[in-house]
mmCIF file of C-alpha atoms in Angstrom:
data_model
loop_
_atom_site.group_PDB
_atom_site.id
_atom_site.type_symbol
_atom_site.label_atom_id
_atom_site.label_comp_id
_atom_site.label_asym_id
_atom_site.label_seq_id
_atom_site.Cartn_x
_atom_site.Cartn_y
_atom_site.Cartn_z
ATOM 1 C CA UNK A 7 -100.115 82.027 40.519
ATOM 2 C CA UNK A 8 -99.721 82.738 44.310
ATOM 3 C CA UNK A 9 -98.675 79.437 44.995
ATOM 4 C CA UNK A 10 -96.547 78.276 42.177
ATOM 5 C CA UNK A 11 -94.603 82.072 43.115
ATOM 6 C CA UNK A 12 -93.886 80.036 46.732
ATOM 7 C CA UNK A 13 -93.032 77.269 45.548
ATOM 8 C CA UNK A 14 -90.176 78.690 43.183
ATOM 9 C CA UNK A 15 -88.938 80.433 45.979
ATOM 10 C CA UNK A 16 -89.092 77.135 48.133
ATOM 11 C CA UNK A 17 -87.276 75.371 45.516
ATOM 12 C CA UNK A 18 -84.552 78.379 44.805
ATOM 13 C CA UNK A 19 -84.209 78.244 48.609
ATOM 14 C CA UNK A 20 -83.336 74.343 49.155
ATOM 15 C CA UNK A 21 -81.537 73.534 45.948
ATOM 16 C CA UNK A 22 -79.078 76.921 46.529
ATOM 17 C CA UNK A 23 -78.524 75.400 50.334
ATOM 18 C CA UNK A 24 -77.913 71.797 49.167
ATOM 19 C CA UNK A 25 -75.225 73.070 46.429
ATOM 20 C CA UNK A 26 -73.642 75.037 49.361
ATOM 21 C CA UNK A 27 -73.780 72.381 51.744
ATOM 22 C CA UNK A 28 -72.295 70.019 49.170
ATOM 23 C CA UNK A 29 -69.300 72.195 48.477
ATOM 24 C CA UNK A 30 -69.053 72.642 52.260
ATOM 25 C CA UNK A 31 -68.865 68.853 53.342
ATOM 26 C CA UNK A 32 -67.017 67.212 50.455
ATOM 27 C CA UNK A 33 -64.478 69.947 49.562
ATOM 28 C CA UNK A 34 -61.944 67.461 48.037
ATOM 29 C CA UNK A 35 -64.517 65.202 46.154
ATOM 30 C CA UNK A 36 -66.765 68.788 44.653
ATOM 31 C CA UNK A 37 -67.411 67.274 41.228
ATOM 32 C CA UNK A 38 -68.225 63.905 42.008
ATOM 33 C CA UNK A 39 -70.842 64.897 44.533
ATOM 34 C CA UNK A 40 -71.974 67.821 42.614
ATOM 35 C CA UNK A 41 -72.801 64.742 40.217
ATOM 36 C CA UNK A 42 -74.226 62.394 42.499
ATOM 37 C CA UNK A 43 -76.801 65.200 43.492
ATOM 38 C CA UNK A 44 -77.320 66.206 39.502
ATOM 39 C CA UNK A 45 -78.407 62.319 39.521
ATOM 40 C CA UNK A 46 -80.989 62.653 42.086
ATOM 41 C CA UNK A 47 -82.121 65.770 39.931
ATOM 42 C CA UNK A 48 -82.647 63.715 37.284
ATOM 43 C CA UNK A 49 -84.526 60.846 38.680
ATOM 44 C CA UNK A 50 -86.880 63.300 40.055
ATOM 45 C CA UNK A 51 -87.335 64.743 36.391
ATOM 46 C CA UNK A 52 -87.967 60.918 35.307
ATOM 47 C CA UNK A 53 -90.116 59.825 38.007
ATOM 48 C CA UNK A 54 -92.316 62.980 39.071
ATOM 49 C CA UNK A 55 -94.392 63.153 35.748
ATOM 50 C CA UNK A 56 -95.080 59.105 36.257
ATOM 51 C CA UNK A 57 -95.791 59.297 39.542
ATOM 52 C CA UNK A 58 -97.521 62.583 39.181
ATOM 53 C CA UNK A 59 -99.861 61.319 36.494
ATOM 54 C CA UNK A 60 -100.601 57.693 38.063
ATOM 55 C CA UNK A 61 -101.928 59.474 41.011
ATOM 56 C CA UNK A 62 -103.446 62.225 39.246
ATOM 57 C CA UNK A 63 -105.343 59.387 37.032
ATOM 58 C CA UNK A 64 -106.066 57.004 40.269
ATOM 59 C CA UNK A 65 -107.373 59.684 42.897
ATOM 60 C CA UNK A 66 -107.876 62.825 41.114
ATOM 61 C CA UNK A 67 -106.033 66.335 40.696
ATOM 62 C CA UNK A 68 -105.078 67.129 44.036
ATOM 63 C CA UNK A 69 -103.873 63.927 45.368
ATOM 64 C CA UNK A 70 -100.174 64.477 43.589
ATOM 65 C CA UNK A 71 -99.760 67.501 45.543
ATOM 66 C CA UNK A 72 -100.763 65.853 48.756
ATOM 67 C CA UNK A 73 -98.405 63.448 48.736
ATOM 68 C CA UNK A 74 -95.414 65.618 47.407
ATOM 69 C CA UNK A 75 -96.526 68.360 50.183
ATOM 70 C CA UNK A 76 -96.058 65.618 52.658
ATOM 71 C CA UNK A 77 -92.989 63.911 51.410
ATOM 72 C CA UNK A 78 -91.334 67.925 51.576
ATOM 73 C CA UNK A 79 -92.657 68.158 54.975
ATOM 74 C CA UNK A 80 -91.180 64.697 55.891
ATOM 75 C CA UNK A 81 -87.986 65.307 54.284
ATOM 76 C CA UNK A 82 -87.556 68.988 56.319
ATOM 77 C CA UNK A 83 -87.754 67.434 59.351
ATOM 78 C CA UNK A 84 -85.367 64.710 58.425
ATOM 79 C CA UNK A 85 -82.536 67.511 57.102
ATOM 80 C CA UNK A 86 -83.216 69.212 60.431
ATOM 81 C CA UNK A 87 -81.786 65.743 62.846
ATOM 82 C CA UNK A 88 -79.431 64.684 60.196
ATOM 83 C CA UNK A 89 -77.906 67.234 58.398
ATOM 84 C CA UNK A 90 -74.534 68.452 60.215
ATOM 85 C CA UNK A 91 -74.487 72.286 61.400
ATOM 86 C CA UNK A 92 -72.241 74.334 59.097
ATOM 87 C CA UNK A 93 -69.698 75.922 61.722
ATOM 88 C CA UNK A 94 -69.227 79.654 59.429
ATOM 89 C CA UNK A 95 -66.661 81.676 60.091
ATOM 90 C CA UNK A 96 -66.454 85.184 61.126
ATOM 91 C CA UNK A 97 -64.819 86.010 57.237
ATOM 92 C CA UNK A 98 -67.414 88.093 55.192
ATOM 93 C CA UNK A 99 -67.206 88.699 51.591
ATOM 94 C CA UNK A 100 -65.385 92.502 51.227
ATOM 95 C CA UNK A 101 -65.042 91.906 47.118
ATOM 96 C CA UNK A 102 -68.575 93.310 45.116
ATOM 97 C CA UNK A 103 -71.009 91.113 43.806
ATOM 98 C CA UNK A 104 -70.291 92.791 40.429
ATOM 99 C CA UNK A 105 -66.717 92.010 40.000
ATOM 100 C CA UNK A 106 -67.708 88.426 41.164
ATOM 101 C CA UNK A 107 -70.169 88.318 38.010
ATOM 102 C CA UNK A 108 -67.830 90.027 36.076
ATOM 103 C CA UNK A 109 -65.330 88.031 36.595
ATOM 104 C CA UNK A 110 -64.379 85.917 33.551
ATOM 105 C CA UNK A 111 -64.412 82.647 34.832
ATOM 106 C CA UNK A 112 -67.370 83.334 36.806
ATOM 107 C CA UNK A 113 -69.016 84.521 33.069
ATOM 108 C CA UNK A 114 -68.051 81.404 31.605
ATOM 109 C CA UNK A 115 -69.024 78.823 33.616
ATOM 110 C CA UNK A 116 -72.453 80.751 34.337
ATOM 111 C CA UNK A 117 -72.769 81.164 30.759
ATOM 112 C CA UNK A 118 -72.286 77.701 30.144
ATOM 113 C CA UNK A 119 -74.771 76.313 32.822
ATOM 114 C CA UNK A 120 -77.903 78.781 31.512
ATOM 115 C CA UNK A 121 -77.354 77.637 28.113
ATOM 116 C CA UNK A 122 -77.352 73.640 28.785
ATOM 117 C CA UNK A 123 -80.699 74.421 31.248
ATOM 118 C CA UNK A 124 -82.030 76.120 27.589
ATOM 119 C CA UNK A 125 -80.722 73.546 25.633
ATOM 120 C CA UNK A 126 -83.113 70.720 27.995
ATOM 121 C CA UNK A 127 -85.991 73.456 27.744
ATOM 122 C CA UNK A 128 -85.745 73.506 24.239
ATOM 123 C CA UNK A 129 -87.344 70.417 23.099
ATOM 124 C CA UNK A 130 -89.870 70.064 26.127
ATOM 125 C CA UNK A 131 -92.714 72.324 24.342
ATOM 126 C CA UNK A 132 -91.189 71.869 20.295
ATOM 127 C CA UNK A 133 -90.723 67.793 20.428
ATOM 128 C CA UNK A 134 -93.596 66.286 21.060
ATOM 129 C CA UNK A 135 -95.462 67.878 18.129
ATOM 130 C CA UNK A 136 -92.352 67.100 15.906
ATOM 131 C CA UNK A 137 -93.073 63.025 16.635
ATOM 132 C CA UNK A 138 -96.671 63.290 16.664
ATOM 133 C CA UNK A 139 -96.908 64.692 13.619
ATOM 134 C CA UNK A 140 -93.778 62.611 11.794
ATOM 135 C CA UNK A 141 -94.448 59.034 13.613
ATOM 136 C CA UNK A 142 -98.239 59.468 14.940
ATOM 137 C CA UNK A 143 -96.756 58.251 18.683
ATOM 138 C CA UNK A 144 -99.561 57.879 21.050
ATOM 139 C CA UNK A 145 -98.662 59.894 24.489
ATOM 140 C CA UNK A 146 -96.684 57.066 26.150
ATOM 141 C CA UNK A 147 -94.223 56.492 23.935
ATOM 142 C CA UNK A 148 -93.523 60.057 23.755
ATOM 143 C CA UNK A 149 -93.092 60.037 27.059
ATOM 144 C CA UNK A 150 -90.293 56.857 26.825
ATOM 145 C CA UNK A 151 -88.879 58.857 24.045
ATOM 146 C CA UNK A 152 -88.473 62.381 26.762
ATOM 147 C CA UNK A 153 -87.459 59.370 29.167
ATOM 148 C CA UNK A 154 -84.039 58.978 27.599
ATOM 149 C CA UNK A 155 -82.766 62.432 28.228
ATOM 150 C CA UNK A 156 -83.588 62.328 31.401
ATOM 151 C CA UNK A 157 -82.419 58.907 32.529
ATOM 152 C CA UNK A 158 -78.579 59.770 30.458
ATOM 153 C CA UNK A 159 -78.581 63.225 32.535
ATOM 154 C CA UNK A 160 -78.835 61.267 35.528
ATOM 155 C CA UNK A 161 -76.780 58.250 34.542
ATOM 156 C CA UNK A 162 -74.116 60.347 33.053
ATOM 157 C CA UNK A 163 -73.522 63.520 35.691
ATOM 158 C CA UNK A 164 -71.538 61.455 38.495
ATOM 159 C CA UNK A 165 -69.457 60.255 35.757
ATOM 160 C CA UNK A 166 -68.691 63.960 34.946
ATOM 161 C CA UNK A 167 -68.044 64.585 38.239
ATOM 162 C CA UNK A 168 -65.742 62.080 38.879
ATOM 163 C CA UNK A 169 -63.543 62.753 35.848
ATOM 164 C CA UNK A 170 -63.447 66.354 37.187
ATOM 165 C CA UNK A 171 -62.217 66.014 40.617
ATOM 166 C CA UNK A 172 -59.780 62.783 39.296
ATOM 167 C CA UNK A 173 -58.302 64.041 36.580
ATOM 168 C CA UNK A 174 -59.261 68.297 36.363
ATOM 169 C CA UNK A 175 -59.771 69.817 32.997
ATOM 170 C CA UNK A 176 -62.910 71.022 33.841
ATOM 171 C CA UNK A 177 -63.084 73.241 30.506
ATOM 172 C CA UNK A 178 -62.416 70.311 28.845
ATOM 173 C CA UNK A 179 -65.409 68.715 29.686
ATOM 174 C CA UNK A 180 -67.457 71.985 29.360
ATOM 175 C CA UNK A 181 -66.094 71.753 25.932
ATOM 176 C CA UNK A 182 -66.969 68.193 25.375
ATOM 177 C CA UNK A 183 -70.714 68.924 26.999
ATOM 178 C CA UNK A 184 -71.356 71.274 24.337
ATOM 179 C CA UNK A 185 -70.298 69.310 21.541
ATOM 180 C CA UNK A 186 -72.528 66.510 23.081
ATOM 181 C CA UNK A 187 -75.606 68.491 23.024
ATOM 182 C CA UNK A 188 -74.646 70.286 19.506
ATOM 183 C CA UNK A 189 -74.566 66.948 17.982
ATOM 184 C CA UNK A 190 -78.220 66.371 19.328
ATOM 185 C CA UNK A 191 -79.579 69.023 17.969
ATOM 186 C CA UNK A 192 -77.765 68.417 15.006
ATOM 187 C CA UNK A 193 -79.780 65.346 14.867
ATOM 188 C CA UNK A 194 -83.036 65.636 16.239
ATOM 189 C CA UNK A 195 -84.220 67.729 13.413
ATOM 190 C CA UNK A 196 -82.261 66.731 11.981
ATOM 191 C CA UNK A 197 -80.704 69.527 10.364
ATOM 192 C CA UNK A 198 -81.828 70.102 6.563
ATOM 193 C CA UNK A 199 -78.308 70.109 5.788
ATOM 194 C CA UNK A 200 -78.280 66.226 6.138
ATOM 195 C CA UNK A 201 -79.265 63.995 3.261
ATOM 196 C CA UNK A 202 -82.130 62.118 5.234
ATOM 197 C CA UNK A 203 -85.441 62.319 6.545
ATOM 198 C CA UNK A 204 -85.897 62.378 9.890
ATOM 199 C CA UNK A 205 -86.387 58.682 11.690
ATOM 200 C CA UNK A 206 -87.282 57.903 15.278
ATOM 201 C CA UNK A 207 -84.142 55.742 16.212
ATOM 202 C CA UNK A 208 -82.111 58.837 15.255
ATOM 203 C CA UNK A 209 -84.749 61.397 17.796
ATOM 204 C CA UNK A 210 -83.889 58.498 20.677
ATOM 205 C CA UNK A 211 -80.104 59.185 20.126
ATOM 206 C CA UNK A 212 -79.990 62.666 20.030
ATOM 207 C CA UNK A 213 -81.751 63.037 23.530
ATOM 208 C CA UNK A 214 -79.704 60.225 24.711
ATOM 209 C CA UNK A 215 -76.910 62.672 23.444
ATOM 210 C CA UNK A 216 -78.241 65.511 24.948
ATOM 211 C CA UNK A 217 -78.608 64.168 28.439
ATOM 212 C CA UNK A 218 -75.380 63.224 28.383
ATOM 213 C CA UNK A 219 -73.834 66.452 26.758
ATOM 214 C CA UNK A 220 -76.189 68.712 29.412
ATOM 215 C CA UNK A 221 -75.147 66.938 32.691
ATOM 216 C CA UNK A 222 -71.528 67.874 31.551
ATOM 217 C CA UNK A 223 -72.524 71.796 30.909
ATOM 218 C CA UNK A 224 -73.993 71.360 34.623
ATOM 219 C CA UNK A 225 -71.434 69.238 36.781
ATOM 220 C CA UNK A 226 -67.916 70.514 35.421
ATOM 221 C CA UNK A 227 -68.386 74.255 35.304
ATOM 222 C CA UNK A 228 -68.870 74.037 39.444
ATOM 223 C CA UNK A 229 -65.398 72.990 41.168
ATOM 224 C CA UNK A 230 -63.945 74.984 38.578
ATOM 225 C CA UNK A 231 -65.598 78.247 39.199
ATOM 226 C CA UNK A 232 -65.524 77.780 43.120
ATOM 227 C CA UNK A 233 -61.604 77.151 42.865
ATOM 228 C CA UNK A 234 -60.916 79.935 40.743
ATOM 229 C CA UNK A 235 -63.294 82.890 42.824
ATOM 230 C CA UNK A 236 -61.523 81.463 45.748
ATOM 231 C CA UNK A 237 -58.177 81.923 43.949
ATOM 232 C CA UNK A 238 -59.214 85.349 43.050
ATOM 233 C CA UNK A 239 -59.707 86.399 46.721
ATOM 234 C CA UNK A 240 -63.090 85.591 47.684
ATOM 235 C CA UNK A 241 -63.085 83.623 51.272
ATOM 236 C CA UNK A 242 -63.044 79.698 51.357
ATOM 237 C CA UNK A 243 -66.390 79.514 53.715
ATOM 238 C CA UNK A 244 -70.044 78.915 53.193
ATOM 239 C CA UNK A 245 -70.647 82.246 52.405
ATOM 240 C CA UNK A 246 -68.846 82.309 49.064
ATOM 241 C CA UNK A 247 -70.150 78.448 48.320
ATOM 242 C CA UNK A 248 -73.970 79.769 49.069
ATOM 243 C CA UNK A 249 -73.090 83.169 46.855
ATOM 244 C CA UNK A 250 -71.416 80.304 43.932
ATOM 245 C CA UNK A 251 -74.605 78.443 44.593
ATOM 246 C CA UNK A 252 -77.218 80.803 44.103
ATOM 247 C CA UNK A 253 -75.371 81.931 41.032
ATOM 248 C CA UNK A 254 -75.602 78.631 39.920
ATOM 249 C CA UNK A 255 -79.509 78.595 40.665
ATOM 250 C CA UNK A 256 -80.199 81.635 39.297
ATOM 251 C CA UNK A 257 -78.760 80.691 35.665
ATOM 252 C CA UNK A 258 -79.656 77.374 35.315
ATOM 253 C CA UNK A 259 -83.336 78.965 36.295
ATOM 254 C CA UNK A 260 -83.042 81.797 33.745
ATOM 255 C CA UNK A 261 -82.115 79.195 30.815
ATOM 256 C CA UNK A 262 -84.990 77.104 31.870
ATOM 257 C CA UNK A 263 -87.001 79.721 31.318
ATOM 258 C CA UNK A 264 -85.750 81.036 27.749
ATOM 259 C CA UNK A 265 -85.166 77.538 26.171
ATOM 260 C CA UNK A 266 -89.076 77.053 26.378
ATOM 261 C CA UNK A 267 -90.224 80.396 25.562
ATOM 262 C CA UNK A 268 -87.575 81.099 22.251
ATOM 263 C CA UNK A 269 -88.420 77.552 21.300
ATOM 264 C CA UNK A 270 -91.776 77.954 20.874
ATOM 265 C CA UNK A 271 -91.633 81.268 18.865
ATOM 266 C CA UNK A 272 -88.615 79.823 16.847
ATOM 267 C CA UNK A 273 -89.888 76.522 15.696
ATOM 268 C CA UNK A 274 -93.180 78.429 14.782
ATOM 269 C CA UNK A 275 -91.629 80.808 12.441
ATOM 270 C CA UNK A 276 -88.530 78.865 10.808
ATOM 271 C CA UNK A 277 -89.761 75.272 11.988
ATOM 272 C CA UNK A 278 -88.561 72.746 14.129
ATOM 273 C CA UNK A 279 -85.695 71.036 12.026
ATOM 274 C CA UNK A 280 -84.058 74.950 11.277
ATOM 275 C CA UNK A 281 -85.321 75.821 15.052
ATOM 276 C CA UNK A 282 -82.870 72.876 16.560
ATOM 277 C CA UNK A 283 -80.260 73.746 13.540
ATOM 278 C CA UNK A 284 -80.016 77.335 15.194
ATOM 279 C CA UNK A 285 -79.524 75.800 18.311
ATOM 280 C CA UNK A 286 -77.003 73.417 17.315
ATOM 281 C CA UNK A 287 -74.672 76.677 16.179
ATOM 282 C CA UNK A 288 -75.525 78.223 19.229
ATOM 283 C CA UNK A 289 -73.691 75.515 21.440
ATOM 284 C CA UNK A 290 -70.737 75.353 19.030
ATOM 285 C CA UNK A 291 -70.375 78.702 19.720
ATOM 286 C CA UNK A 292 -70.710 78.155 23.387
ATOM 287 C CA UNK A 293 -67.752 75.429 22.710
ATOM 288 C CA UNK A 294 -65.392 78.264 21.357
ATOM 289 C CA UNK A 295 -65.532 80.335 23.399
ATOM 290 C CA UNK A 296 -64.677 78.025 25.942
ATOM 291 C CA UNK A 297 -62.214 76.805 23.691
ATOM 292 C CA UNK A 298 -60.405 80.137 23.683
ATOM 293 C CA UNK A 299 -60.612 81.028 27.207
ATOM 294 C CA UNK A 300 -59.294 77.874 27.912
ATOM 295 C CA UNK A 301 -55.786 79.121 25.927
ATOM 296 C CA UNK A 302 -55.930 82.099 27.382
ATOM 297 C CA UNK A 303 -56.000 80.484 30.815
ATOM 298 C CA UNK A 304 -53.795 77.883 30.569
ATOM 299 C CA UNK A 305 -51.450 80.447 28.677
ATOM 300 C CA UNK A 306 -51.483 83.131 31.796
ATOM 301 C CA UNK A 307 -51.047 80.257 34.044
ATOM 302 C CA UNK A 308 -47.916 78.762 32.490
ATOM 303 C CA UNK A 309 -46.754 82.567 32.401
ATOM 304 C CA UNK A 310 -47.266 82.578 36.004
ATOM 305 C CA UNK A 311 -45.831 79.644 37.022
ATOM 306 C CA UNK A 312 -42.527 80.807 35.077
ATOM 307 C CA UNK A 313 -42.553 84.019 36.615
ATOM 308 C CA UNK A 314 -42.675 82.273 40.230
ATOM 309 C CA UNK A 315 -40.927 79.214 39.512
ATOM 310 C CA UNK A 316 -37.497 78.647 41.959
ATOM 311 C CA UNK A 317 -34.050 78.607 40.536
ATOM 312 C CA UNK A 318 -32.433 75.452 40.323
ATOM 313 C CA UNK A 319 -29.176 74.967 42.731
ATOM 314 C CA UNK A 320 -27.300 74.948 39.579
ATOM 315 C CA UNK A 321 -29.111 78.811 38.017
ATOM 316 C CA UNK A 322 -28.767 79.707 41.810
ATOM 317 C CA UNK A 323 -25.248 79.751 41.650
ATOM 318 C CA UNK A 324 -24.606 81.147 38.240
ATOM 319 C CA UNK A 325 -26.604 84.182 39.417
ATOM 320 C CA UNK A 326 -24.768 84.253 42.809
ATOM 321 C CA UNK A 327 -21.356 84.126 40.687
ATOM 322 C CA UNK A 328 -22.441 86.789 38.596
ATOM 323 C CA UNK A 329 -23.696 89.049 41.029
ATOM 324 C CA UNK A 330 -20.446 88.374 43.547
ATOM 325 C CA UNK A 331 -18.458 89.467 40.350
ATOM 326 C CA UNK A 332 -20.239 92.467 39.563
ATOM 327 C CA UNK A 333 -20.223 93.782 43.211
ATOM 328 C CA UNK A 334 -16.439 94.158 43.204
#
């Protein structure tokens, strides 16, 4: 327990500094290296439980964290020479953490990331029983089946990212993210308000939907929410990108932790096909309320931009007239 309490800290430690340092180096091209990174993420989800159990099965229980120990160790040293030294500036945060929670974008986007981190943990402990028991899958093809998620999340996130910092509407994707991962657990069950059984060609599309629809909950809240704190008065320096990223951290942590744990207790009192149902509603609902802080945004925005928007030569001297005539 000692050790695995470590190594979450380790891990909360180097992911929050990498998201920071990300936003730091690239602070015109956020999204699409937010992305890239999300990629990485992903292959390691893909790769560690192959490599992890080759090893385990070739040399025994340790030997997996032998070699990961060393390739962290290896991989320290190699951020210490290579990484460039963030120059901070003497600009501290003065605003409360509270009102940066509390903030609504902040909310939002938070809200968003925790639930596509429970939306992946979900199915991890609730799936595999669901095929064994429907298809009698040995434990490979399970595996090829958990495979897909995975390999869309990674395949799909710099795409995200790159729409983001190209063309903006970040909510937009968040939107389109949720309806993504809605649609797989729409599916998966699938839901027993669909007229079929369930089939495994249709499981294999709904996690290739849900990879997809979860590395948009992840990569287009980011830009947005650093933009907007920033915007709000918060400093453009590391320390608000390391505050963003350990925000970031801390949610997508916290939904990884209820997805797995509600899943379990769900599925085993209402079953898996209503379990994933539930879930389904619960990221449409995610979508509205996007959806209508979205037109509340863009609304207030466009209100702004009227109230500050220069007169035209032409309204400029209409008002001068008026006001010449009315001083005399």
């Amino acid at each position: 327990m000692a050790i695995r309490i470590v190594e979450g800290i380790g891990a909360a430690a180097y992911i929050t500094a990498s998201f920071a340092i990300i936003a730091n180096e690239f602070p015109n091209k956020v999204s699409t290296m937010f992305g890239t990174l999300e990629t990485f993420n992903g292959l390691g989800l893909m790769l560690g439980p192959l490599i992890g159990g080759a090893l385990y099965f070739a040399l025994g229980f340790g030997f997996p964290f032998y070699v990961l120990g060393g390739f962290l160790l290896i991989a320290s040293l190699v951020a210490v020479f290579l990484l460039p030294k963030q120059i901070e500036d003497d600009l501290p945060i003065t605003m409360s953490y509270w009102t940066f929670i509390t903030a609504p974008t902040v909310f939002i986007c938070l809200l968003c990331i925790a639930m596509g981190s429970m939306s992946m943990g979900f199915l991890q402990p609730t799936l595999q029983p669901h095929l064994e028991k429907n298809f009698q899958l040995n434990t490979f093809v399970i595996g090829l089946v958990f495979f897909c998620t995975s390999a869309f999340y990674a395949l799909s996130a710099p795409f995200w990212g790159w729409l983001g910092d190209k063309y903006g509407h970040s909510l937009e994707l968040m939107i389109i993210g949720c309806l993504f991962t809605s649609f797989a657990f729409l599916f998966v069950g699938p839901s027993p308000i669909l007229p079929f059984e369930t089939k495994l060609w249709l499981v294999i599309v709904a996690q290739i939907a849900l990879g997809i629809g979860t590395s948009a909950q992840m990569v287009a809240p980011f830009k947005f929410c650093l933009h907007n704190v920033i915007e709000q008065g918060f400093p453009n320096n590391f320390e608000t990108y390391g505050l963003l990223s350990g925000m970031y951290s801390t949610c997508f942590s916290f939904g990884a932790f209820i997805g797995p744990t509600v899943a379990g207790s769900l599925v085993a009192v209402v079953g898996f096909p209503m379990g994933t149902s539930l879930f389904c509603i619960i990221n449409l609902l995610m979508a509205f309320v996007v959806f209508l802080y979205m037109c509340s945004y863009k609304r207030t925005r466009h209100a702004d931009t009227v109230k500050y928007q220069p007169l035209s030569s032409e309204e400029y001297s209409v008002s001068y007239g008026a006001i010449k005539k009315n001083s005399f």
